[in-house]
Coordinates of C-alpha atoms and ligand atoms in Angstrom, one line a residue:
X264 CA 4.7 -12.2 -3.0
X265 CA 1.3 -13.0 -4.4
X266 CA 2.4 -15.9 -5.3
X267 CA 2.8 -17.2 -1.5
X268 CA -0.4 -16.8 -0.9
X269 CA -0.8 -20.3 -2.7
X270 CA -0.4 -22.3 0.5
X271 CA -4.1 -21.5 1.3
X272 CA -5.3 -23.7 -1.7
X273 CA -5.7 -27.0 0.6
X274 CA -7.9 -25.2 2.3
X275 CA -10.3 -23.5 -1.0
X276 CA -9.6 -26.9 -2.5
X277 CA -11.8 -28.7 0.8
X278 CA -14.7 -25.8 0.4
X279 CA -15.1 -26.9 -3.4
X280 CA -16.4 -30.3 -2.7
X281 CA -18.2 -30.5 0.9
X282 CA -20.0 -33.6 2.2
X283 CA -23.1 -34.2 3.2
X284 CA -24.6 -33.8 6.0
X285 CA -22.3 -32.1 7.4
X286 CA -21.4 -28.8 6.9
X287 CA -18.0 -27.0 7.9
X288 CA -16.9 -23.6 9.4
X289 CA -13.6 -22.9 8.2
X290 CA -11.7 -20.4 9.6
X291 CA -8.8 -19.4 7.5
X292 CA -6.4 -17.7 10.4
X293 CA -6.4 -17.8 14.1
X294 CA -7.1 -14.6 16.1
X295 CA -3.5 -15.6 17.8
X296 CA -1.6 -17.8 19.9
X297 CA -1.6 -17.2 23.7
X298 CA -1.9 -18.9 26.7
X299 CA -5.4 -18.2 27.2
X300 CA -8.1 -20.2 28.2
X301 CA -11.4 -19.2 29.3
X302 CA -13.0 -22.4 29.9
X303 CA -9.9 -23.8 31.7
X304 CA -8.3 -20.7 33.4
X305 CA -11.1 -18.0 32.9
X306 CA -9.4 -14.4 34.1
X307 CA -5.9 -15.7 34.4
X308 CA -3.1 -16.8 32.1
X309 CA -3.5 -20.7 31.4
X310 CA -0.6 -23.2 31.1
X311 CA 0.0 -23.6 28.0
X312 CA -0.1 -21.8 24.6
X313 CA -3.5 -22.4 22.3
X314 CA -4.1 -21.7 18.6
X315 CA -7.4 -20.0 18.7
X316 CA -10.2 -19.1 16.0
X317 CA -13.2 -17.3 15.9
X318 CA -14.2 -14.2 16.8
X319 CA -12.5 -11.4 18.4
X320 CA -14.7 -11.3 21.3
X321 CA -12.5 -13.8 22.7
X322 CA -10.8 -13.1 26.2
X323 CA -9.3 -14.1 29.4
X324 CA -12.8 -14.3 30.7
X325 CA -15.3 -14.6 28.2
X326 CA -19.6 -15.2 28.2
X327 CA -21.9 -15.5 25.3
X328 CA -22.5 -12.3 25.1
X329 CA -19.2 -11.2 24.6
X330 CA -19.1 -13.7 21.9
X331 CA -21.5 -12.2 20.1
X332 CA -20.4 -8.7 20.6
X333 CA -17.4 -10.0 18.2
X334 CA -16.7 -7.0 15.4
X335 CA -15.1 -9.9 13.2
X336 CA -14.0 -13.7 13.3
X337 CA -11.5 -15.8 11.5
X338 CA -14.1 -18.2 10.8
X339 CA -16.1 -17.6 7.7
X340 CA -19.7 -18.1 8.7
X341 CA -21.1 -15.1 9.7
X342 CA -23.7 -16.3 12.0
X343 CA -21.3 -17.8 14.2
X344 CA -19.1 -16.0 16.3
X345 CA -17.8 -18.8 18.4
X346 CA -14.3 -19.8 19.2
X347 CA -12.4 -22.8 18.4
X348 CA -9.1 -23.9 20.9
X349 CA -6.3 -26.5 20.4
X350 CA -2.8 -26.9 22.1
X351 CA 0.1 -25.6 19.6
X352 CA 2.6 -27.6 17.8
X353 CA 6.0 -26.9 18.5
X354 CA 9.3 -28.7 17.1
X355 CA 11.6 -29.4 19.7
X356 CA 15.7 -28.7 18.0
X357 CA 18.4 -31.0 19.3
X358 CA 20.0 -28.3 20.8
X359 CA 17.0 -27.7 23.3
X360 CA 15.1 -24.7 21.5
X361 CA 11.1 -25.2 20.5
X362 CA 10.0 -23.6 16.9
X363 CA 6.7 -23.5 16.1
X364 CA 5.4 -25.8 13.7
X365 CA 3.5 -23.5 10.6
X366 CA 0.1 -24.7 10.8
X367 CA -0.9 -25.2 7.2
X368 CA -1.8 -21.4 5.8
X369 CA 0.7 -19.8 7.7
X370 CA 3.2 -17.0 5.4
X371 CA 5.0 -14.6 5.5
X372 CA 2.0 -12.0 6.7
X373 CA 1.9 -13.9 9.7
X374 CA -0.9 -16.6 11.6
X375 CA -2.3 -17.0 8.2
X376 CA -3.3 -20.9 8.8
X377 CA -6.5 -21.9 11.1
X378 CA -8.6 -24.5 11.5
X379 CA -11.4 -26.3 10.1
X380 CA -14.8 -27.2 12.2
X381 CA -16.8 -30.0 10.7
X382 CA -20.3 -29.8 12.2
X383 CA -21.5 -33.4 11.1
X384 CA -25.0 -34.6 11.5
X385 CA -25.5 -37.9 13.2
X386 CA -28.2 -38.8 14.7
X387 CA -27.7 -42.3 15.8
X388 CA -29.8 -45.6 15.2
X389 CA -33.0 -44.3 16.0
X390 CA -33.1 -40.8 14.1
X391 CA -33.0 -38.3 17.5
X392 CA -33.8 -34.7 17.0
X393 CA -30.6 -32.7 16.7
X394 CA -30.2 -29.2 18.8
X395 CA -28.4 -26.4 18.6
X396 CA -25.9 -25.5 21.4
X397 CA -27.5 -23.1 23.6
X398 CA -26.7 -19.6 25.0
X399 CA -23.8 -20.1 27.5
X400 CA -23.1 -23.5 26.5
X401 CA -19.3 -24.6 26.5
X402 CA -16.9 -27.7 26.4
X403 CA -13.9 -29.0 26.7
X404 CA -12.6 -32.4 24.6
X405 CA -9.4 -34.4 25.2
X406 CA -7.1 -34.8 28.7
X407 CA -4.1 -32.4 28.5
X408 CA -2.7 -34.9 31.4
X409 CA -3.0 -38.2 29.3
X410 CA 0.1 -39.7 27.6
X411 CA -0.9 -43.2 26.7
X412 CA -3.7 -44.4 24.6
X413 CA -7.1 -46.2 25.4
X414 CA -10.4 -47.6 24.1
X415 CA -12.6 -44.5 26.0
X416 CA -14.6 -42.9 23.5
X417 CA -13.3 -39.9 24.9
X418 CA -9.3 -41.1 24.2
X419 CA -9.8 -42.1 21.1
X420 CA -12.0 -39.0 19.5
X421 CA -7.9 -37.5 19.9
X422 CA -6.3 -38.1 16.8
X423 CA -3.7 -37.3 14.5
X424 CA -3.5 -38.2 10.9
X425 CA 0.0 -38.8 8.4
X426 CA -0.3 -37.3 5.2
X427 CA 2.3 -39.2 3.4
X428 CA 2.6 -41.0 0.0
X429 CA 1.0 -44.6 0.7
X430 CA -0.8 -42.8 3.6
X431 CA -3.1 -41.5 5.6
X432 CA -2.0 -43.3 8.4
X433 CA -4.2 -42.6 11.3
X434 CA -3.6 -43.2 15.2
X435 CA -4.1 -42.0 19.0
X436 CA -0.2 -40.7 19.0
X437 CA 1.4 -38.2 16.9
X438 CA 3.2 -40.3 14.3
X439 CA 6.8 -41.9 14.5
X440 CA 7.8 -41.6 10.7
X441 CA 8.4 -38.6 8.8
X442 CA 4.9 -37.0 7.4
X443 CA 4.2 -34.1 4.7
X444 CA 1.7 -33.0 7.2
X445 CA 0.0 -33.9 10.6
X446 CA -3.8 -33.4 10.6
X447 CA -4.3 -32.9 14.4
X448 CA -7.9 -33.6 14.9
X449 CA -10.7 -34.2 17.8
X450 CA -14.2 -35.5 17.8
X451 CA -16.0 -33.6 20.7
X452 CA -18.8 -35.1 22.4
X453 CA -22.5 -34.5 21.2
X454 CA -24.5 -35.9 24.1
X455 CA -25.6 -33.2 26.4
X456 CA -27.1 -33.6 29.7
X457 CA -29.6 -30.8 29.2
X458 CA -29.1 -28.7 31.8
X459 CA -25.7 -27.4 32.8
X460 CA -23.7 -25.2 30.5
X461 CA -20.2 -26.2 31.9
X462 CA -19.7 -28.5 34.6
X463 CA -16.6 -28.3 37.0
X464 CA -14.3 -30.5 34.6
X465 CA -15.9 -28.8 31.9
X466 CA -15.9 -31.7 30.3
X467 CA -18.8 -34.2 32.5
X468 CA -22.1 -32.6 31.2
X469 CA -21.5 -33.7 28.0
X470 CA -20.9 -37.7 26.9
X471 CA -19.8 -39.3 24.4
X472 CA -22.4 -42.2 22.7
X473 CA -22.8 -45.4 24.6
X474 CA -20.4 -47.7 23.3
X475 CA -22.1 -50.9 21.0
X476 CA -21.2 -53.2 18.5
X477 CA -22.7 -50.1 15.8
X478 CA -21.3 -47.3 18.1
X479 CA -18.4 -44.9 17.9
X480 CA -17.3 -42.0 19.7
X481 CA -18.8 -40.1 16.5
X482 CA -21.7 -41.9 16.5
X483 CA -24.3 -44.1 18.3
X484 CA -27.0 -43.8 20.8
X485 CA -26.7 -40.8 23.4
X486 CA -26.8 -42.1 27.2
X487 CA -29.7 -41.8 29.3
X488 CA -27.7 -39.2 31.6
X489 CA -27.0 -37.0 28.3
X490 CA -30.0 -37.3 26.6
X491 CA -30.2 -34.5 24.1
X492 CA -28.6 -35.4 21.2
X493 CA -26.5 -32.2 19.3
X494 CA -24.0 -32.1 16.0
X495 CA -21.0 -33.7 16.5
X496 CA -17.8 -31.0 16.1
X497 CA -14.6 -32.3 14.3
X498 CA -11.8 -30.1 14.8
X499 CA -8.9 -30.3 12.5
X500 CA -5.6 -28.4 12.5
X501 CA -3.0 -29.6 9.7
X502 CA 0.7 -28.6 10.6
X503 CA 2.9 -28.7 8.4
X504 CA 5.9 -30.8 9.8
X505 CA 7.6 -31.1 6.3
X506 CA 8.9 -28.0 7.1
X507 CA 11.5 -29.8 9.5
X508 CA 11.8 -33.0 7.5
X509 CA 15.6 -32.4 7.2
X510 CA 15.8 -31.7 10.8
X511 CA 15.2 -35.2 12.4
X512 CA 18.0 -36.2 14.9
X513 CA 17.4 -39.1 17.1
X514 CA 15.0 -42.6 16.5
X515 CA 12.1 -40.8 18.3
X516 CA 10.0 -37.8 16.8
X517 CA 10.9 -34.5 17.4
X518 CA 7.1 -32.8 17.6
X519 CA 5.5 -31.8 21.0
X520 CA 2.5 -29.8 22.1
X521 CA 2.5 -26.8 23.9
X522 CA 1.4 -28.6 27.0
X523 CA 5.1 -30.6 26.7
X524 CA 3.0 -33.4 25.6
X525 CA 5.9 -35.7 23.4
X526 CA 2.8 -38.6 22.5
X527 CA -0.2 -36.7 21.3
X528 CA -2.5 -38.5 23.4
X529 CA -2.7 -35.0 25.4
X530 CA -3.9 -32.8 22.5
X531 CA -7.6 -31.5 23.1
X532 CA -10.0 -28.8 22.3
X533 CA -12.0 -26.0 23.3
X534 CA -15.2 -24.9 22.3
X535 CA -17.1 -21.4 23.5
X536 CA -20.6 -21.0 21.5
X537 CA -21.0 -17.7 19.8
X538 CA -23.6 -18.9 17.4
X539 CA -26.8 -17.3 16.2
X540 CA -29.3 -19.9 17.9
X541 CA -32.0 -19.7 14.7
X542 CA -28.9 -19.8 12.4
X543 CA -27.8 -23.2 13.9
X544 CA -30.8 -24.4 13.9
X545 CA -31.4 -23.8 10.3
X546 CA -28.1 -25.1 10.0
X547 CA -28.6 -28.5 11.1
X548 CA -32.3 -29.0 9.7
X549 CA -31.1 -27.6 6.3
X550 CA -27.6 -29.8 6.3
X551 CA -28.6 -33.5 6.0
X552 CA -28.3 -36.8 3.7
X553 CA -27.8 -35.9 0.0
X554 CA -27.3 -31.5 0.7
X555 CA -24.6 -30.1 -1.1
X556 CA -22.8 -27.0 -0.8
X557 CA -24.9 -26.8 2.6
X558 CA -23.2 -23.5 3.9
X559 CA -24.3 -21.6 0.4
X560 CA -28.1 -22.2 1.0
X561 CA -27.8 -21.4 5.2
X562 CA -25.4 -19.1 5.8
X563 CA -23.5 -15.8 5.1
X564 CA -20.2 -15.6 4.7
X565 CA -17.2 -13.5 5.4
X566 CA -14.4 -13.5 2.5
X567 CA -11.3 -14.7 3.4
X568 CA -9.3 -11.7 3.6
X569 CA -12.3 -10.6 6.3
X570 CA -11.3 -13.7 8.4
X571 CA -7.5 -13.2 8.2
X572 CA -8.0 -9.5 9.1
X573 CA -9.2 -10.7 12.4
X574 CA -6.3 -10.5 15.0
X575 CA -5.9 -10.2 18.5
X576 CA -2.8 -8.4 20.1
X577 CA -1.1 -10.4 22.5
X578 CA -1.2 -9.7 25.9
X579 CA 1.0 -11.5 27.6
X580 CA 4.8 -9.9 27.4
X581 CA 6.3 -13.7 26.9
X582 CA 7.5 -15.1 23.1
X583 CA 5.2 -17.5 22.2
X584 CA 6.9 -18.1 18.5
X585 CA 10.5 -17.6 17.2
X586 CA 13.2 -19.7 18.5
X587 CA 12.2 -20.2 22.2
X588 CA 14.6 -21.4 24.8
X589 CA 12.0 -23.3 26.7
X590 CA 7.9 -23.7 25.9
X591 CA 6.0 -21.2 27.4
X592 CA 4.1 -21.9 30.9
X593 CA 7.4 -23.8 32.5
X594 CA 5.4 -26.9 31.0
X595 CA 8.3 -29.7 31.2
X596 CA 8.4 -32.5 28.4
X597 CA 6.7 -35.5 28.9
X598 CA 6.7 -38.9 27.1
X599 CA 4.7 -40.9 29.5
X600 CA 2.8 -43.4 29.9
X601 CA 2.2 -42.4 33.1
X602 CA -0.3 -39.7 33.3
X603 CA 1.9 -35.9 33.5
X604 CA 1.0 -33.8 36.7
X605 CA 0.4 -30.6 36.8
X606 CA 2.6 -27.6 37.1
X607 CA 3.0 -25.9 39.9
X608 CA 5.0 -23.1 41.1
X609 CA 5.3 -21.1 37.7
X610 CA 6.4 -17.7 38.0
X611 CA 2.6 -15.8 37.0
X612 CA 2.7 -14.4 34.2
X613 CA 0.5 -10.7 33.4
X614 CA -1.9 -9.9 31.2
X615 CA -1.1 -6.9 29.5
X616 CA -3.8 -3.9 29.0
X617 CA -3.4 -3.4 25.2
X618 CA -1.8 0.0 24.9
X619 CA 1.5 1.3 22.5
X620 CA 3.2 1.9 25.7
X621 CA 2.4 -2.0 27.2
X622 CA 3.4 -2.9 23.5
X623 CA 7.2 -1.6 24.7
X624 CA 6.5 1.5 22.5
X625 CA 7.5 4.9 23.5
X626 CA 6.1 7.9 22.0
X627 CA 8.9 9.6 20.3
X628 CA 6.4 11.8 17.7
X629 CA 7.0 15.0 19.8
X630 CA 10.2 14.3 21.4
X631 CA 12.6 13.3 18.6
X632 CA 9.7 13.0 15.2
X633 CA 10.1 9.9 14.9
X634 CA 7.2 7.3 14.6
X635 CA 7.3 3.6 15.3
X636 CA 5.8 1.8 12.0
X637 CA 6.2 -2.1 13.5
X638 CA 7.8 -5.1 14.1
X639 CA 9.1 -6.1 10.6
X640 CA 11.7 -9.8 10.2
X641 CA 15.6 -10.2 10.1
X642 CA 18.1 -12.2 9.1
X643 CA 21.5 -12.5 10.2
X644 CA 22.8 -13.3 6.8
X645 CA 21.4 -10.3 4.7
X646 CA 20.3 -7.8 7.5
X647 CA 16.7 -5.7 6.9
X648 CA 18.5 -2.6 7.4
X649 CA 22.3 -3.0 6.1
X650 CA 23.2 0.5 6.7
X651 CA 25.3 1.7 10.0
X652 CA 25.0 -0.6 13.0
X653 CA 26.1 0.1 17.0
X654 CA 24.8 -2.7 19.7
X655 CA 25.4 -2.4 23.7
X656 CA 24.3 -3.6 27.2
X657 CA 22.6 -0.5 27.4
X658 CA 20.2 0.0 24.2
X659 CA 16.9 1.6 24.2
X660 CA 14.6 3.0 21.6
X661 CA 15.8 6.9 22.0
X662 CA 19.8 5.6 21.8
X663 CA 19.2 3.8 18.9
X664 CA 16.8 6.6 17.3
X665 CA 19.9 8.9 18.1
X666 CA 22.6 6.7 16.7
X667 CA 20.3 6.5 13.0
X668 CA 19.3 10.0 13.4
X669 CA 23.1 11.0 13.3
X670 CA 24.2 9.2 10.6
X671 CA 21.3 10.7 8.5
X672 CA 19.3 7.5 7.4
X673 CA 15.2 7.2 7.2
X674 CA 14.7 4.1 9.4
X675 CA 16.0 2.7 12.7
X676 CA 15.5 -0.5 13.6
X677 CA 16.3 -2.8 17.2
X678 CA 16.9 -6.7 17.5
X679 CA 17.6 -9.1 20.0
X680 CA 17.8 -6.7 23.3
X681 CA 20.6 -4.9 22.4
X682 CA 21.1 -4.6 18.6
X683 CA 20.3 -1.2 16.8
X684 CA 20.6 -1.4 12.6
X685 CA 20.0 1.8 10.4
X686 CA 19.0 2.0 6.6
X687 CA 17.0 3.9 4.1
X688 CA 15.1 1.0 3.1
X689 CA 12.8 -2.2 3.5
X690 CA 12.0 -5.0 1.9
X691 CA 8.3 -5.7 1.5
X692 CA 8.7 -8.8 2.6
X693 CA 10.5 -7.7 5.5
X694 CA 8.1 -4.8 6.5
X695 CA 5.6 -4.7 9.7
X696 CA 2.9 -7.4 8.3
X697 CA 2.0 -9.4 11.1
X698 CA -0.5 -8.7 14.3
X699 CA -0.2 -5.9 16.3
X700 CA 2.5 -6.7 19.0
X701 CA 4.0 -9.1 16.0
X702 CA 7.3 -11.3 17.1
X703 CA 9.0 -8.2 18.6
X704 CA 8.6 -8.9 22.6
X705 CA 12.2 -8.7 23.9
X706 CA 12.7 -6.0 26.4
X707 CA 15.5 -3.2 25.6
X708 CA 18.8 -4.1 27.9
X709 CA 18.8 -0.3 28.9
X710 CA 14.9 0.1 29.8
X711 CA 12.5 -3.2 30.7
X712 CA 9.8 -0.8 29.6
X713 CA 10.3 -1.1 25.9
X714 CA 10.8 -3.2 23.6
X715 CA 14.1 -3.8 21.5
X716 CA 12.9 -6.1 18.6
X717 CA 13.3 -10.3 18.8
X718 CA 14.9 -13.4 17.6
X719 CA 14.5 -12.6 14.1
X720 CA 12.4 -9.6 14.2
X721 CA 12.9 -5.9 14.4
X722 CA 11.3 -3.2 16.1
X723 CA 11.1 -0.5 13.5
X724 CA 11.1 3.6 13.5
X725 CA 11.3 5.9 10.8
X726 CA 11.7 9.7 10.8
X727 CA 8.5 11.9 10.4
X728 CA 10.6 14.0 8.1
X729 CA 8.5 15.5 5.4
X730 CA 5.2 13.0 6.5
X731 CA 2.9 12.5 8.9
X732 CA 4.0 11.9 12.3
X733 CA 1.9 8.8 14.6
X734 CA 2.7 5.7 15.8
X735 CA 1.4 2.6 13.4
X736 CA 0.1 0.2 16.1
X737 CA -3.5 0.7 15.1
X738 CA -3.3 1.9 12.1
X739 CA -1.2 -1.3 10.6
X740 CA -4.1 -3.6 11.4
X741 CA -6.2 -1.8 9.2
X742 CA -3.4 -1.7 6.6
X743 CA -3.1 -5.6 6.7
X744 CA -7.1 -6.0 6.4
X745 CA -6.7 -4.0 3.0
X746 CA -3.8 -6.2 1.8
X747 CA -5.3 -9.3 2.6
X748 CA -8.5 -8.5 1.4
X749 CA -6.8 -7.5 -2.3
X750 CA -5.3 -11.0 -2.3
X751 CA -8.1 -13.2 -1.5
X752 CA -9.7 -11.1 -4.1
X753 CA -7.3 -11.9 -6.6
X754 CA -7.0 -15.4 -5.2
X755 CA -10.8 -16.5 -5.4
X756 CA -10.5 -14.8 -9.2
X757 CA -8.0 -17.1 -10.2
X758 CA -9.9 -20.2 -8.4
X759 CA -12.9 -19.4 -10.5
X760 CA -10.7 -19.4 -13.7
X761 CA -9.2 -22.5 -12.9
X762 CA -12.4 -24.1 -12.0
X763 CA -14.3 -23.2 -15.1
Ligands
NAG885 C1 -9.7 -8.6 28.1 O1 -9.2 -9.1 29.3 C2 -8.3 -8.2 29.9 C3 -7.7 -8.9 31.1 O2 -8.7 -9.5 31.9 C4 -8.9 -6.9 30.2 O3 -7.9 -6.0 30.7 C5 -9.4 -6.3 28.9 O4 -10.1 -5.1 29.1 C6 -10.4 -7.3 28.2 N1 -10.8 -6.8 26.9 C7 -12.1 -6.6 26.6 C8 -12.3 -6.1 25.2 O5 -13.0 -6.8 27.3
NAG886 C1 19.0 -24.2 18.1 O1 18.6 -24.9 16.9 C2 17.7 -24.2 16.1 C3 17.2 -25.2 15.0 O2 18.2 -25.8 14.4 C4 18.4 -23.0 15.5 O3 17.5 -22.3 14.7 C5 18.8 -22.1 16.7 O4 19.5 -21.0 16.2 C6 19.7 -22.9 17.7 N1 19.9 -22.0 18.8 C7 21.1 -21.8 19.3 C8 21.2 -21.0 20.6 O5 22.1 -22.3 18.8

């Protein structure tokens, strides 16, 4: 299983040799994916599903100060506690269904794969001051609307980028030939006006440089409406669309965003600050021309297993991975080039307060002693639990308990609404490992109030019989942190080796 872990090398491998004047925060696993938004759609649930990083402060509504009340981050810079947004990557099947793409990093323990934020230092032609993003301060990068390209600045800082033999290939649209991966990348805006925080587009008090001959929308001379001159973020994701290279089934690509963007040209990002001021300024007086290794001499660091600890629970009762019917958000697809409109008239959805019993979990400690230990993985053709098996329009929790219970085995398990398997074992790699809620999120055909497993993943209880007797929600977090923590240990070990 260690062995797995390998897929986070890319990632190690880009820490080994920064570049200068820049330095990067890179966050090894996103907190989760949800449609949340706080910039966009603060309090409410936002149109489409985001991969989000940073710290766990992050919410439906969200200020600086609840940034930097953050107890950890999936980011490893310690000083900063901000958070990091993009649209998610789904492929789209022939027969209808959406998949998520596995951003690079992601295994079998779950949302393993983040992001990287490049915080470059450019200063323009005539040398400006850089400063730090203040208290408060947000943006937004990128038109979740646009589906055809254009020479704004602000069109093409949205790009995506081909890793393929012969390649990189870069463009404004996601690419039309088959790739190992897509780097999914923006260059926000470093111009600020200098007073306003936000601005009603979120987008409008901060500007991209004017364009010249020497410009570019990552560098060049700040406006004389945005005068104060900050680093330039680069956000990049890298999804690994190799995964579906066998899967390809018309002339067109099959990759969309979560916003049903088919082109690209509608991917964008989200930026909340959470940083230490003092820190970031150190950061970008320290990180110029010629500095190496930049984030060793600034900063403090988390390990990696302390950034993928970092989860959220989801809290919206909606699917937002596995096999989905339709994407999340009734967001239709959209291929333009005419701009895409808004959606209206989508049934709302609710945030959940984060409980066992919102997670579809009913106490069954006292009632039956039986304990719920998480939502574990299936598969059809060699089932998690092969022992006895009943299924009905009328499954819950306590039925299937029962049915297991009866026939005498150690663990029950439910699937797909109405499924209920029994066994006396699991497979570690089929065993509770991801966040809190994991994929289980189907609602039990007998009771809408609990939970009956997923597409692919099982809601698992086991009898308190000779152990103790409470439900794992919390306590599997904490169990994950451990096991994560053990492999990047053992991983950064054998980096060192291999590097000496
Ligand atoms: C996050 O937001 C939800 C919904 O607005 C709220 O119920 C919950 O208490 C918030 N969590 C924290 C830690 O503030
Ligand atoms: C649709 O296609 C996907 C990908 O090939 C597959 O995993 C899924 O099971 C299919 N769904 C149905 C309902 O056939």
């Amino acid at each position: 299983m260690l062995l797995k872990s390998h897929i986070l090398l890319p990632l190690i491998s880009t820490l080994l040799t920064p570049a200068s004047s820049t330095f990067v925060v890179q966050c090894f696993s996103r907190l989760f994916d949800e449609r949340a938004d706080p910039i966009v759609n603060p309090g409410v649930v936002a149109g489409h599903v985001h991969a989000i990083v940073g710290g766990n402060g992050f919410n439906f509504s969200m200020d600086y100060d609840k940034a930097r009340a953050s107890t950890c981050s999936t980011c490893y810079i310690k000083e900063d506690l901000s958070n990091y947004w993009t649209p998610k990557m789904y492929y789209h099947a022939k027969n209808g269904s959406f998949i998520p793409v596995p951003i690079n990093g992601d295994n079998q323990y779950g949302d393993m794969g983040g992001m990287a934020i490049y915080y470059l230092n450019r200063k323009g032609p005539d040398n400006d001051k850089l400063h730090p993003f203040p208290k408060g301060f947000r943006m937004l990068a990128g038109d979740t609307l646009r589906r055809a390209s254009s020479t704004d600045f602000a069109d093409m800082a949205v790009q995506h980028q081909c890793n393929v033999a012969g390649g990189p290939f870069v463009d404004q649209a996601l690419p039309k030939r088959k790739c190992d991966s897509i780097r999914t990348q923006i260059v926000m805006p470093s111009c600020w006006d200098g007073k306003n925080l936000d601005s009603a587009d979120h987008k409008s008090h901060m500007s991209y440089p004017t364009k010249s001959p020497n410009s570019n929308y990552d560098g060049g001379r700040c406006p004389s409406t945005h005068p104060v001159h900050m680093m330039t973020l680069f956000y990049e994701v890298t999804y690994n669309t190799n995964a579906f290279a066998n899967d390809w089934y018309s002339d067109t690509q099959p990759f969309v965003f979560s916003n049903g963007d088919e082109t690209g040209y509608g991917f964008h990002g989200d930026f909340v600050n959470g940083w230490d001021i003092p820190t970031l300024q150190k950061g970008i007086d320290t990180c110029v021309d010629g500095v190496t290794d930049c984030e060793d001499k600034v900063f403090t660091k988390r390990t990696q297993g302390e950034t993928q600890s970092c989860k959220l629970p989801n809290m919206i009762a909606e699917p937002v991975s596995g096999i989905l019917e339709k994407l999340p958000g009734c967001n239709p697809l959209t291929s333009g080039p005419a701009y895409a409109t808004k959606v209206e008239n989508c049934p709302a959805a609710k945030i959940a307060k984060v409980s066992d019993a919102s997670l579809g979990v009913p106490d069954l400690t006292k009632s039956k002693g039986w304990k719920y230990i998480g939502c574990g993985t299936d598969n059809a053709g060699s089932r998690t639990l092969n022992g006895p098996q009943t299924s009905g329009p009328k499954m819950t929790v306590e039925t299937c308990v029962d049915f297991c219970k009866g026939k005498g085995t150690k663990y029950a398990g439910l699937e797909y609404s109405g499924e209920c398997y029994c066994g006396n074992s699991i497979a570690a790699d089929r065993a509770p490992q991801t966040g809190v809620s994991g994929n289980c999120l189907m609602k039990c055909n007998g009771n809408a109030g609990e939970i009956c497993g997923g597409a692919a993943a099982i809601s698992l209880y086991q009898t308190c019989a000779g152990g103790a007797c409470s439900n794992a929600v919390k306590k599997r977090s904490q169990r994950l942190a451990a096991v994560h923590a053990h492999h990047a240990r053992r991983l950064v070990g054998r980096l060192i080796e291999a590097a000496s």
